[in-house]
Amino acid sequence: MSLSVLPLSQAHLNLLETCPRRFQYVFDQSLAVPPTPQGQDAALWGNQFHLLMQQQALGLPIDVMATAHGDLIARVEALQQRAPQLFHTDASEQLRQSEHQRTLAFNGYVFTVIYDLLVLTANTGLIVDWKTYLMPPPRERLTFDWQTRLYLYVLAETSGLVPEQLSMVYWFVRHRDDRGETLPPSDYRFGYSQPQHERTAADLRRLSNRLSEFRQRGEFPQTPHIERCDRCPFQIRCQRWQRPDLSTDLDAIEEISLG
């Protein structure tokens, strides 16, 4: 059976590597996961921030939105104070573009990346990504995340620059301390190298080969039962929902506030 060409993103790769069965539910069967109210609010804030940064990159005024989006404007201004180079074009730049999209055909699939900001010179390539988490993840997690790996890989394959000339930076613009106070923007920076590029190519081939096998069989395997299964919205569908132990002393269960 011939397989149709499937477009893949870093989100596909992360989920495929974490749990093929959930990948099947979300991307193959299009089963939606209802967002929480907190998740909806965070997504809306993040989308609006990305839109503001895109407007700024296009030279459009954003101060007219200050009344309705004061917190967003304040975060943009804080980022401008922390990293003014992100807001000014240098004479050496050959390309500076917000929401820049690139595609790469690889092993029967088309990989798509969208850079929040891409800055290219004759000898360097910089990928910038805005993160609006309230708490940044550990740096090591982003080191091995497919967003970092795929974004750098695709740029190396499509720009004519060698891996050592490329870098990627995540800017955390909304994170807070333990008391809930908003902190100044901070960043994680990642370089790149030819050995990293070769490892990513090998892992991309391995994962895409596995995906082709799953699609040919029409069956995506479950992962071994792990802790995150208990928080997965598909735990009942996967028959991994555990009935509560009714022999438990109910008086010992901590009260959950609904207020």
XYZ file of N, CA and C in Angstrom:
777
model
N 0.841 -1.186 0.000
C 0.000 0.000 0.000
C 0.879 1.239 0.000
N 0.662 2.119 -0.975
C 1.428 3.366 -1.016
C 0.831 4.354 -0.023
N 1.711 5.109 0.608
C 1.282 6.071 1.613
C 1.283 7.461 1.025
N 0.286 8.259 1.386
C 0.249 9.653 0.968
C 1.343 10.418 1.693
N 1.809 11.490 1.065
C 2.834 12.324 1.688
C 2.202 13.071 2.848
N 2.783 12.927 4.010
C 2.216 13.525 5.219
C 3.094 14.679 5.684
N 2.523 15.873 5.850
C 3.316 16.977 6.417
C 3.511 16.775 7.916
N 4.715 17.005 8.384
C 5.039 16.809 9.789
C 5.675 18.072 10.359
N 5.416 18.318 11.637
C 6.013 19.438 12.358
C 6.714 18.901 13.597
N 7.323 19.811 14.343
C 7.965 19.389 15.588
C 6.967 18.812 16.570
N 5.714 19.284 16.551
C 4.695 18.739 17.450
C 4.417 17.277 17.122
N 4.370 16.933 15.835
C 4.189 15.541 15.439
C 5.329 14.676 15.974
N 6.551 15.158 15.806
C 7.707 14.363 16.202
C 7.753 14.153 17.711
N 7.495 15.215 18.475
C 7.502 15.079 19.929
C 6.477 14.058 20.397
N 5.280 14.114 19.825
C 4.227 13.199 20.264
C 4.489 11.788 19.765
N 4.989 11.651 18.551
C 5.291 10.327 18.014
C 6.345 9.629 18.858
N 7.347 10.368 19.297
C 8.407 9.781 20.108
C 7.924 9.472 21.520
N 6.994 10.283 22.023
C 6.500 10.094 23.386
C 5.474 8.974 23.465
N 4.499 8.987 22.530
C 3.415 8.005 22.579
C 2.781 7.849 21.198
N 3.158 6.810 20.445
C 2.581 6.607 19.112
C 1.055 6.491 19.121
N 0.496 5.870 20.159
C -0.962 5.709 20.201
C -1.657 7.059 20.327
N -1.124 7.944 21.158
C -1.725 9.274 21.268
C -1.540 10.054 19.962
N -0.401 9.863 19.302
C -0.195 10.457 17.984
C -1.326 10.026 17.048
N -1.668 8.751 17.084
C -2.743 8.243 16.225
C -4.072 8.911 16.555
N -4.380 9.041 17.829
C -5.644 9.666 18.220
C -5.710 11.120 17.758
N -4.628 11.863 17.985
C -4.644 13.304 17.737
C -4.500 13.634 16.265
N -3.500 13.036 15.607
C -3.176 13.438 14.240
C -3.766 12.532 13.163
N -3.948 11.245 13.475
C -4.469 10.332 12.465
C -5.988 10.263 12.521
N -6.543 10.257 13.717
C -7.995 10.161 13.876
C -8.645 11.497 14.213
N -7.843 12.539 14.383
C -8.336 13.906 14.627
C -9.252 13.989 15.837
N -8.897 13.276 16.899
C -9.664 13.353 18.136
C -9.190 14.567 18.929
N -10.101 15.459 19.234
C -9.747 16.705 19.913
C -9.652 16.482 21.417
N -8.745 17.217 22.031
C -8.613 17.236 23.487
C -9.130 18.580 23.970
N -10.271 18.602 24.698
C -10.825 19.885 25.139
C -9.833 20.638 26.017
N -9.561 21.899 25.698
C -8.616 22.670 26.519
C -9.264 23.086 27.837
N -8.435 23.267 28.846
C -8.911 23.792 30.114
C -9.081 25.305 29.979
N -9.892 25.927 30.830
C -9.997 27.398 30.782
C -8.644 28.078 30.937
N -7.791 27.526 31.827
C -6.464 28.113 32.001
C -5.637 27.967 30.723
N -5.777 26.804 30.071
C -5.056 26.582 28.827
C -5.529 27.506 27.724
N -6.821 27.757 27.674
C -7.359 28.683 26.674
C -6.837 30.095 26.892
N -6.816 30.532 28.146
C -6.320 31.873 28.451
C -4.841 32.009 28.085
N -4.054 30.977 28.416
C -2.623 31.021 28.112
C -2.390 31.035 26.603
N -3.166 30.236 25.869
C -3.016 30.189 24.411
C -3.395 31.530 23.784
N -4.468 32.155 24.303
C -4.887 33.451 23.773
C -3.815 34.502 24.017
N -3.257 34.528 25.226
C -2.201 35.494 25.547
C -1.005 35.278 24.622
N -0.615 34.020 24.461
C 0.526 33.718 23.613
C 0.293 34.112 22.168
N -0.890 33.842 21.647
C -1.199 34.209 20.264
C -1.161 35.718 20.070
N -1.691 36.450 21.055
C -1.692 37.906 20.950
C -0.276 38.469 21.021
N 0.562 37.870 21.869
C 1.946 38.341 21.951
C 2.672 38.103 20.632
N 2.494 36.923 20.051
C 3.130 36.630 18.765
C 2.649 37.607 17.691
N 1.370 37.939 17.724
C 0.832 38.886 16.740
C 1.455 40.265 16.923
N 1.608 40.701 18.169
C 2.242 41.996 18.426
C 3.680 42.026 17.921
N 4.413 40.944 18.166
C 5.799 40.907 17.709
C 5.874 40.874 16.183
N 4.903 40.248 15.553
C 4.863 40.241 14.095
C 4.569 41.643 13.564
N 3.627 42.344 14.208
C 3.319 43.712 13.803
C 4.542 44.611 13.971
N 5.242 44.441 15.088
C 6.426 45.254 15.339
C 7.491 45.002 14.274
N 7.679 43.715 13.896
C 8.686 43.378 12.889
C 8.341 43.969 11.528
N 7.050 44.157 11.272
C 6.612 44.743 10.007
C 6.645 46.273 10.027
N 7.022 46.836 11.168
C 7.084 48.286 11.284
C 5.750 48.927 11.580
N 4.759 48.137 12.007
C 3.439 48.669 12.328
C 3.408 49.120 13.785
N 2.717 50.194 14.102
C 2.661 50.673 15.488
C 1.868 49.720 16.368
N 2.337 49.525 17.591
C 1.617 48.664 18.530
C 1.132 49.435 19.745
N 1.577 50.694 19.898
C 1.179 51.461 21.081
C -0.308 51.785 21.089
N -0.968 51.724 19.910
C -2.401 52.010 19.869
C -3.195 50.933 20.591
N -2.558 49.783 20.870
C -3.239 48.682 21.537
C -2.990 48.700 23.039
N -2.307 49.724 23.529
C -1.888 49.745 24.926
C -3.068 49.707 25.889
N -4.161 50.391 25.548
C -5.305 50.442 26.462
C -5.922 49.062 26.649
N -6.108 48.350 25.550
C -6.762 47.037 25.619
C -5.798 45.935 26.017
N -4.515 46.103 25.729
C -3.550 45.026 25.962
C -2.327 45.560 26.699
N -2.560 46.211 27.822
C -1.465 46.834 28.561
C -0.403 45.858 28.995
N -0.815 44.690 29.472
C 0.153 43.694 29.939
C 1.010 43.196 28.793
N 0.407 42.978 27.632
C 1.155 42.526 26.473
C 2.179 43.577 26.028
N 1.745 44.830 25.972
C 2.650 45.905 25.576
C 3.808 46.008 26.565
N 3.524 45.847 27.840
C 4.574 45.915 28.857
C 5.605 44.821 28.664
N 5.158 43.642 28.247
C 6.086 42.523 28.009
C 6.936 42.782 26.775
N 6.349 43.385 25.755
C 7.127 43.740 24.566
C 8.185 44.780 24.932
N 7.800 45.772 25.698
C 8.748 46.821 26.091
C 9.853 46.265 26.979
N 9.503 45.316 27.864
C 10.517 44.699 28.715
C 11.518 43.907 27.874
N 11.016 43.222 26.848
C 11.900 42.486 25.955
C 12.802 43.442 25.177
N 12.257 44.577 24.777
C 13.037 45.561 24.022
C 14.173 46.126 24.877
N 13.923 46.322 26.162
C 14.970 46.801 27.056
C 16.036 45.735 27.279
N 15.600 44.488 27.358
C 16.523 43.382 27.644
C 17.351 42.997 26.421
N 16.730 43.046 25.236
C 17.408 42.595 24.015
C 17.093 43.546 22.867
N 17.632 44.759 22.883
C 17.308 45.752 21.843
C 17.711 45.298 20.445
N 18.692 44.388 20.341
C 19.134 43.932 19.027
C 18.035 43.184 18.270
N 17.035 42.689 18.985
C 15.942 41.976 18.334
C 14.996 42.924 17.594
N 15.117 44.210 17.869
C 14.177 45.186 17.333
C 14.798 46.104 16.284
N 16.083 45.910 15.992
C 16.751 46.815 15.068
C 17.472 46.026 13.986
N 17.300 46.445 12.755
C 17.957 45.791 11.634
C 19.409 46.246 11.533
N 20.290 45.279 11.321
C 21.717 45.569 11.139
C 22.052 45.561 9.654
N 23.029 46.347 9.269
C 23.386 46.467 7.850
C 23.877 45.151 7.261
N 24.378 44.249 8.109
C 24.909 42.976 7.612
C 23.816 41.941 7.339
N 22.602 42.243 7.764
C 21.526 41.257 7.621
C 21.056 41.144 6.171
N 20.903 39.912 5.734
C 20.356 39.644 4.408
C 18.864 39.325 4.474
N 18.423 38.863 5.639
C 17.007 38.545 5.836
C 16.658 38.715 7.298
N 15.555 39.381 7.558
C 14.961 39.464 8.894
C 13.467 39.357 8.673
N 12.884 38.258 9.126
C 11.469 38.038 8.846
C 10.775 37.352 10.010
N 9.603 37.868 10.346
C 8.757 37.279 11.375
C 7.841 36.233 10.756
N 7.556 35.167 11.522
C 6.686 34.076 11.059
C 7.176 33.516 9.719
N 8.448 33.244 9.661
C 9.090 32.737 8.439
C 8.911 31.223 8.360
N 8.378 30.746 7.254
C 8.096 29.308 7.090
C 9.062 28.676 6.093
N 9.529 27.468 6.424
C 10.354 26.679 5.524
C 9.875 25.231 5.537
N 10.082 24.545 4.409
C 9.718 23.135 4.310
C 10.902 22.348 3.787
N 10.932 21.074 4.161
C 12.009 20.184 3.734
C 11.436 18.803 3.479
N 11.631 18.283 2.269
C 11.239 16.910 1.947
C 12.315 15.964 2.460
N 11.876 14.956 3.210
C 12.840 14.039 3.823
C 12.183 12.685 4.038
N 12.737 11.649 3.436
C 12.334 10.263 3.687
C 10.837 10.039 3.517
N 10.246 10.642 2.506
C 8.833 10.425 2.228
C 7.886 11.347 2.958
N 8.416 12.313 3.701
C 7.578 13.247 4.449
C 8.023 14.676 4.141
N 7.146 15.616 4.447
C 7.474 17.029 4.285
C 7.466 17.663 5.674
N 8.613 18.127 6.105
C 8.748 18.745 7.419
C 8.604 20.257 7.283
N 7.758 20.821 8.122
C 7.469 22.252 8.073
C 7.861 22.905 9.390
N 8.543 24.027 9.299
C 8.891 24.817 10.482
C 8.427 26.249 10.256
N 8.040 26.915 11.325
C 7.688 28.334 11.280
C 8.483 29.032 12.367
N 9.407 29.889 11.959
C 10.255 30.611 12.897
C 9.563 31.900 13.320
N 9.461 32.130 14.627
C 8.890 33.390 15.104
C 9.668 34.577 14.541
N 10.982 34.435 14.502
C 11.836 35.452 13.888
C 13.074 34.754 13.354
N 13.416 35.037 12.109
C 14.630 34.488 11.503
C 15.495 35.643 11.028
N 16.766 35.622 11.430
C 17.720 36.657 11.029
C 18.918 35.967 10.372
N 19.154 36.298 9.109
C 20.251 35.702 8.356
C 21.225 36.777 7.898
N 22.522 36.480 8.029
C 23.574 37.273 7.397
C 24.325 36.326 6.461
N 25.389 36.826 5.850
C 26.159 35.978 4.945
C 26.819 34.816 5.675
N 27.054 34.975 6.989
C 27.811 33.961 7.724
C 27.099 33.426 8.962
N 25.895 33.890 9.251
C 25.198 33.441 10.464
C 23.718 33.281 10.201
N 23.127 32.404 10.994
C 21.685 32.250 10.974
C 21.175 32.157 12.397
N 20.207 33.000 12.755
C 19.664 33.033 14.111
C 18.166 32.793 14.066
N 17.726 31.787 14.811
C 16.307 31.489 14.978
C 15.885 32.000 16.350
N 14.821 32.783 16.398
C 14.305 33.311 17.664
C 12.894 32.779 17.874
N 12.633 32.306 19.085
C 11.309 31.771 19.403
C 10.803 32.413 20.690
N 9.567 32.945 20.635
C 8.976 33.563 21.820
C 8.249 32.491 22.622
N 8.555 32.392 23.904
C 7.879 31.460 24.797
C 7.118 32.247 25.855
N 5.861 31.864 26.062
C 5.010 32.608 26.995
C 4.598 31.750 28.184
N 5.421 30.725 28.498
C 5.161 29.914 29.690
C 5.245 30.781 30.945
N 4.432 30.433 31.936
C 4.570 31.090 33.232
C 5.805 30.570 33.964
N 6.252 29.358 33.607
C 7.463 28.797 34.206
C 8.258 28.094 33.107
N 9.462 28.547 32.798
C 10.255 27.897 31.748
C 10.555 26.448 32.105
N 10.585 25.561 31.114
C 10.975 24.175 31.379
C 12.473 24.098 31.623
N 12.963 22.978 32.136
C 14.420 22.835 32.276
C 15.111 23.001 30.924
N 16.269 23.610 30.941
C 17.001 23.847 29.700
C 17.269 22.534 28.955
N 17.599 21.480 29.715
C 17.919 20.195 29.085
C 16.753 19.664 28.261
N 15.526 19.922 28.729
C 14.365 19.444 27.991
C 14.287 20.091 26.612
N 14.555 21.384 26.552
C 14.527 22.067 25.255
C 15.726 21.677 24.387
N 16.820 21.278 25.018
C 17.970 20.816 24.242
C 17.588 19.644 23.354
N 16.790 18.723 23.902
C 16.428 17.514 23.171
C 15.032 17.586 22.565
N 14.343 18.698 22.761
C 13.011 18.849 22.177
C 13.120 18.922 20.654
N 12.115 18.366 19.983
C 12.172 18.351 18.526
C 12.022 19.740 17.911
N 11.494 20.689 18.654
C 11.465 22.036 18.094
C 12.884 22.547 17.881
N 13.722 22.438 18.902
C 15.106 22.877 18.779
C 15.819 22.112 17.674
N 15.683 20.811 17.677
C 16.430 19.968 16.742
C 15.952 20.158 15.300
N 14.637 20.145 15.095
C 14.123 20.250 13.732
C 14.338 21.645 13.163
N 14.143 22.677 13.978
C 14.303 24.039 13.480
C 15.728 24.286 12.979
N 16.719 23.837 13.743
C 18.104 24.021 13.330
C 18.442 23.130 12.135
N 17.931 21.917 12.134
C 18.218 20.995 11.038
C 17.697 21.538 9.711
N 16.456 21.986 9.703
C 15.858 22.481 8.463
C 16.599 23.720 7.967
N 16.993 24.605 8.875
C 17.706 25.807 8.448
C 19.056 25.445 7.826
N 19.755 24.466 8.422
C 21.034 24.045 7.857
C 20.852 23.448 6.468
N 19.752 22.736 6.269
C 19.520 22.068 4.996
C 19.024 23.025 3.910
N 18.500 24.160 4.297
C 17.851 25.036 3.308
C 18.510 26.397 3.154
N 19.526 26.712 3.941
C 20.089 28.064 3.923
C 21.440 28.174 3.241
N 22.139 27.059 3.074
C 23.493 27.132 2.550
C 24.534 27.416 3.616
N 24.116 27.613 4.863
C 25.031 27.823 5.977
C 25.372 26.482 6.620
N 26.561 26.382 7.188
C 26.953 25.154 7.866
C 26.414 25.192 9.294
N 26.239 24.013 9.938
C 25.643 23.988 11.285
C 26.326 24.908 12.289
N 27.652 24.985 12.238
C 28.369 25.813 13.210
C 28.056 27.297 13.076
N 27.448 27.703 11.988
C 27.082 29.110 11.783
C 25.673 29.424 12.291
N 24.991 28.406 12.811
C 23.597 28.577 13.207
C 23.437 28.561 14.725
N 22.405 29.239 15.189
C 22.058 29.224 16.608
C 20.562 29.466 16.758
N 20.069 29.132 17.933
C 18.648 29.327 18.229
C 18.526 29.854 19.647
N 17.597 30.781 19.851
C 17.381 31.344 21.182
C 15.895 31.343 21.486
N 15.571 30.876 22.683
C 14.205 30.963 23.207
C 14.157 32.129 24.184
N 13.213 33.037 23.974
C 13.017 34.143 24.907
C 11.741 33.894 25.714
N 11.893 33.850 27.036
C 10.760 33.654 27.936
C 10.296 35.033 28.408
N 9.127 35.429 27.962
C 8.710 36.824 28.125
C 7.655 37.017 29.214
N 7.172 35.921 29.793
C 6.049 36.058 30.727
C 6.282 35.319 32.043
N 7.421 34.699 32.240
C 7.585 33.809 33.382
C 7.602 34.584 34.699
N 7.287 33.855 35.760
C 7.105 34.471 37.071
C 7.913 33.732 38.126
N 8.094 34.394 39.269
C 8.785 33.744 40.374
C 7.788 32.986 41.235
N 8.269 32.437 42.340
C 7.421 31.613 43.199
C 6.283 32.402 43.842
N 6.418 33.715 43.884
C 5.361 34.552 44.473
C 4.374 35.050 43.432
N 4.597 34.668 42.184
C 3.696 35.096 41.122
C 4.058 36.413 40.503
N 5.228 36.970 40.863
C 5.663 38.238 40.299
C 6.313 38.013 38.938
N 5.948 38.829 37.949
C 6.518 38.701 36.614
C 7.985 39.096 36.617
N 8.822 38.269 36.018
C 10.259 38.496 35.970
C 10.662 39.142 34.644
N 11.834 39.776 34.591
C 12.333 40.291 33.305
C 12.518 39.138 32.318
N 12.408 39.397 31.031
C 12.619 38.335 30.047
C 13.998 37.696 30.192
N 14.049 36.394 29.980
C 15.320 35.672 30.012
C 15.367 34.722 28.830
N 16.537 34.139 28.578
C 16.682 33.349 27.363
C 17.494 32.088 27.578
N 17.244 31.102 26.709
C 18.097 29.932 26.555
C 18.687 30.010 25.147
N 20.000 29.861 25.036
C 20.647 29.917 23.729
C 21.281 28.569 23.405
N 21.136 28.165 22.154
C 21.665 26.886 21.712
C 22.486 27.066 20.441
N 23.707 26.559 20.465
C 24.514 26.506 19.267
C 24.201 25.231 18.488
N 24.959 24.997 17.426
C 24.723 23.839 16.574
C 26.061 23.371 16.029
N 26.109 22.099 15.592
C 27.352 21.540 15.086
C 27.047 20.447 14.075
N 28.041 20.073 13.312
C 27.878 19.019 12.326
C 27.526 17.677 12.976
N 28.184 17.276 14.083
C 27.767 16.027 14.737
C 26.299 16.047 15.186
N 25.829 17.180 15.718
C 24.418 17.287 16.091
C 23.530 17.136 14.859
N 23.946 17.734 13.773
C 23.173 17.674 12.533
C 23.045 16.233 12.047
N 24.130 15.492 12.119
C 24.113 14.099 11.675
C 23.258 13.236 12.593
N 23.304 13.484 13.905
C 22.451 12.726 14.829
C 20.980 13.017 14.573
N 20.661 14.278 14.329
C 19.273 14.631 14.048
C 18.796 13.960 12.773
N 19.634 13.924 11.731
C 19.265 13.266 10.484
C 18.965 11.789 10.727
N 19.828 11.137 11.514
C 19.622 9.714 11.808
C 18.335 9.501 12.597
N 18.059 10.364 13.574
C 16.842 10.216 14.380
C 15.595 10.534 13.566
N 15.680 11.503 12.658
C 14.551 11.802 11.778
C 14.231 10.606 10.888
N 15.272 9.972 10.368
C 15.057 8.804 9.515
C 14.451 7.657 10.321
N 14.969 7.454 11.534
C 14.442 6.388 12.384
C 12.965 6.620 12.704
N 12.623 7.844 13.118
C 11.236 8.130 13.487
C 10.298 8.073 12.285
N 10.735 8.615 11.159
C 9.874 8.593 9.978
C 9.704 7.179 9.444
N 10.736 6.333 9.567
C 10.582 4.927 9.186
C 9.575 4.227 10.092
N 9.636 4.508 11.387
C 8.673 3.920 12.321
C 7.256 4.371 11.986
N 7.114 5.647 11.682
C 5.788 6.164 11.347
C 5.242 5.477 10.100
N 6.091 5.267 9.116
C 5.643 4.587 7.900
C 5.200 3.161 8.203
N 5.922 2.487 9.093
C 5.534 1.132 9.483
C 4.175 1.137 10.186
N 3.969 2.074 11.093
C 2.688 2.166 11.796
C 1.552 2.425 10.814
N 1.785 3.322 9.880
C 0.741 3.667 8.910
C 0.444 2.493 7.977
N 1.481 1.751 7.600
C 1.266 0.591 6.747
C 0.403 -0.446 7.463
N 0.674 -0.667 8.745
C -0.077 -1.655 9.521
C -1.432 -1.126 9.978
N -1.552 0.206 10.008
C -2.765 0.800 10.540
C -2.874 0.635 12.038
N -1.742 0.479 12.701
C -1.732 0.235 14.144
C -0.570 0.989 14.766
N -0.893 1.801 15.762
C 0.111 2.571 16.484
C 0.207 2.008 17.900
N 1.368 1.514 18.316
C 1.466 0.828 19.613
C 1.347 1.777 20.796
N 0.909 1.214 21.895
C 0.901 1.953 23.152
C 2.300 1.958 23.751
N 2.555 2.963 24.536
C 3.778 2.949 25.332
C 3.534 2.083 26.563
N 4.602 1.644 27.229
C 4.402 0.996 28.526
C 3.678 1.953 29.471
N 2.910 1.415 30.391
C 2.160 2.267 31.309
C 3.139 3.079 32.149
N 3.063 4.371 32.021
C 3.955 5.269 32.741
C 3.124 6.304 33.476
N 3.791 7.120 34.278
C 3.082 8.070 35.133
C 2.205 9.016 34.343
N 2.678 9.498 33.187
C 1.895 10.478 32.435
C 0.605 9.878 31.879
N 0.521 8.539 31.812
C -0.727 7.916 31.344
C -1.894 8.288 32.259
N -1.616 8.458 33.553
C -2.679 8.770 34.507
C -3.226 10.179 34.308
N -2.498 11.022 33.570
C -2.961 12.379 33.286
C -3.404 12.549 31.838
N -3.355 11.469 31.068
C -3.666 11.558 29.647
C -5.177 11.552 29.428
N -5.709 12.413 28.553
C -7.157 12.433 28.300
C -7.662 11.179 27.582
N -6.749 10.349 27.093
C -7.154 9.140 26.375
C -6.966 7.877 27.213
N -6.825 8.024 28.521
C -6.532 6.860 29.342
C -7.668 5.843 29.335
N -8.923 6.285 29.228
C -10.035 5.342 29.156
C -10.042 4.641 27.806
N -9.835 5.398 26.735
C -9.791 4.807 25.398
C -8.671 3.770 25.304
N -7.562 4.020 25.992
C -6.440 3.083 26.005
C -6.624 1.976 27.035
N -7.740 2.009 27.760
C -8.026 1.027 28.808
C -6.940 1.043 29.889
N -6.538 2.245 30.228
C -5.548 2.402 31.286
C -6.092 3.215 32.445
N -7.396 3.344 32.472
C -8.033 4.027 33.594
C -8.177 3.045 34.727
N -7.707 3.427 35.889
C -7.780 2.553 37.048
C -8.947 2.970 37.932
N -9.792 1.987 38.254
C -10.913 2.279 39.156
C -10.386 2.680 40.531
N -11.051 3.636 41.174
C -10.614 4.011 42.524
C -10.781 2.861 43.495
N -9.883 2.773 44.435
C -9.932 1.736 45.460
C -10.992 2.116 46.489
N -12.147 1.435 46.443
C -13.263 1.786 47.333
C -13.022 1.362 48.767
N -11.958 0.603 48.978
C -11.652 0.207 50.353
C -10.880 1.288 51.097
N -10.530 2.354 50.363
C -9.765 3.442 50.977
C -10.590 4.137 52.054
N -9.947 4.506 53.122
C -10.596 5.260 54.186
C -10.960 6.641 53.649
N -12.250 6.905 53.417
C -12.671 8.156 52.816
C -12.326 9.366 53.676
N -12.265 9.165 54.994
C -11.935 10.286 55.878
C -10.484 10.719 55.714
N -9.661 9.842 55.118
C -8.245 10.180 54.976
C -7.952 10.914 53.678
N -8.976 11.017 52.781
C -8.771 11.679 51.502
C -8.809 13.189 51.701
N -7.819 13.864 51.163
C -7.717 15.315 51.318
C -8.879 15.989 50.602
N -9.494 16.947 51.256
C -10.607 17.678 50.671
C -10.134 18.536 49.513
N -10.890 18.539 48.427
C -10.579 19.348 47.258
C -11.511 20.552 47.212
N -10.941 21.727 47.220
C -11.745 22.938 47.195
C -12.272 23.192 45.797
N -13.567 23.508 45.678
C -14.173 23.819 44.409
C -14.336 25.316 44.221
N -13.889 26.096 45.165
C -14.027 27.534 45.077
C -12.855 28.188 44.391
